[in-house]
Short mmCIF file of C-alpha atoms in Angstrom, two decimals:
data_model
loop_
_atom_site.label_atom_id
_atom_site.label_comp_id
_atom_site.label_asym_id
_atom_site.label_seq_id
_atom_site.Cartn_x
_atom_site.Cartn_y
_atom_site.Cartn_z
CA UNK A 1 -39.56 -32.43 81.62
CA UNK A 2 -41.66 -29.33 81.00
CA UNK A 3 -41.08 -26.36 83.28
CA UNK A 4 -42.21 -22.76 83.42
CA UNK A 5 -40.30 -20.18 85.43
CA UNK A 6 -41.75 -16.69 85.26
CA UNK A 7 -38.59 -14.90 86.38
CA UNK A 8 -35.77 -17.45 86.31
CA UNK A 9 -32.39 -16.84 87.84
CA UNK A 10 -29.11 -18.36 86.72
CA UNK A 11 -29.15 -20.62 89.77
CA UNK A 12 -32.63 -21.95 88.93
CA UNK A 13 -31.70 -22.57 85.29
CA UNK A 14 -28.50 -24.32 86.29
CA UNK A 15 -30.23 -26.56 88.83
CA UNK A 16 -33.02 -27.50 86.41
CA UNK A 17 -30.50 -28.38 83.69
CA UNK A 18 -28.49 -30.53 86.08
CA UNK A 19 -31.66 -32.20 87.36
CA UNK A 20 -32.68 -33.08 83.80
CA UNK A 21 -29.17 -34.31 83.00
CA UNK A 22 -29.07 -36.51 86.13
CA UNK A 23 -32.53 -37.85 85.28
CA UNK A 24 -31.25 -39.01 81.90
CA UNK A 25 -32.83 -36.48 79.57
CA UNK A 26 -31.29 -36.56 76.11
CA UNK A 27 -31.69 -32.87 75.29
CA UNK A 28 -30.46 -30.27 77.73
CA UNK A 29 -32.95 -27.70 76.56
CA UNK A 30 -35.21 -27.94 73.58
CA UNK A 31 -36.90 -24.58 74.00
CA UNK A 32 -35.72 -21.81 76.23
CA UNK A 33 -37.91 -18.76 75.84
CA UNK A 34 -37.75 -15.39 77.46
CA UNK A 35 -39.99 -12.37 77.25
CA UNK A 36 -38.20 -9.77 75.09
CA UNK A 37 -36.94 -6.64 76.79
CA UNK A 38 -38.69 -4.43 74.26
CA UNK A 39 -41.77 -5.05 72.21
CA UNK A 40 -42.20 -4.43 68.51
CA UNK A 41 -43.73 -1.22 67.28
CA UNK A 42 -47.30 -1.74 66.17
CA UNK A 43 -48.43 0.47 63.31
CA UNK A 44 -51.00 0.57 60.55
CA UNK A 45 -50.83 1.82 57.00
CA UNK A 46 -53.61 3.83 55.43
CA UNK A 47 -54.42 1.92 52.22
CA UNK A 48 -55.86 4.99 50.48
CA UNK A 49 -52.71 7.02 51.15
CA UNK A 50 -50.53 4.12 50.01
CA UNK A 51 -52.51 3.75 46.77
CA UNK A 52 -52.28 7.51 46.09
CA UNK A 53 -48.52 7.41 46.60
CA UNK A 54 -48.13 4.43 44.28
CA UNK A 55 -50.26 6.09 41.60
CA UNK A 56 -48.33 9.35 41.84
CA UNK A 57 -45.05 7.44 41.47
CA UNK A 58 -46.42 5.63 38.42
CA UNK A 59 -47.56 8.87 36.81
CA UNK A 60 -44.20 10.60 37.23
CA UNK A 61 -41.76 10.12 34.42
CA UNK A 62 -38.20 9.47 35.44
CA UNK A 63 -35.82 10.80 32.79
CA UNK A 64 -32.34 9.44 33.22
CA UNK A 65 -29.86 11.60 31.37
CA UNK A 66 -26.32 10.45 30.82
CA UNK A 67 -23.41 12.81 30.54
CA UNK A 68 -21.88 10.85 27.68
CA UNK A 69 -23.30 9.86 24.34
CA UNK A 70 -20.97 6.91 23.82
CA UNK A 71 -23.00 3.75 24.52
CA UNK A 72 -19.88 1.59 24.92
CA UNK A 73 -18.62 3.66 27.84
CA UNK A 74 -21.86 2.95 29.73
CA UNK A 75 -21.06 -0.77 29.68
CA UNK A 76 -17.49 -0.45 30.97
CA UNK A 77 -16.65 -1.08 34.58
CA UNK A 78 -14.70 1.81 36.07
CA UNK A 79 -12.77 -0.53 38.35
CA UNK A 80 -11.72 -2.77 35.45
CA UNK A 81 -10.79 0.03 33.06
CA UNK A 82 -7.98 1.44 35.22
#
């Protein structure tokens, strides 16, 4: 049974399910689709601007400075060392 209801109500859905059940259908509903309440936001990305951003991030040097000079303390877990 293949049905399309543009604006279904609960009563229509219930009656179609019972009709299919009484007719001997094995699956109650295989696909039940609704139009989403909101649509997704459509946007585009400027490839040139993206490439410039990536290149500027590659050219920057990220210096990570630690407050301690002991290499063993960097490997310790603070939660386990209590």
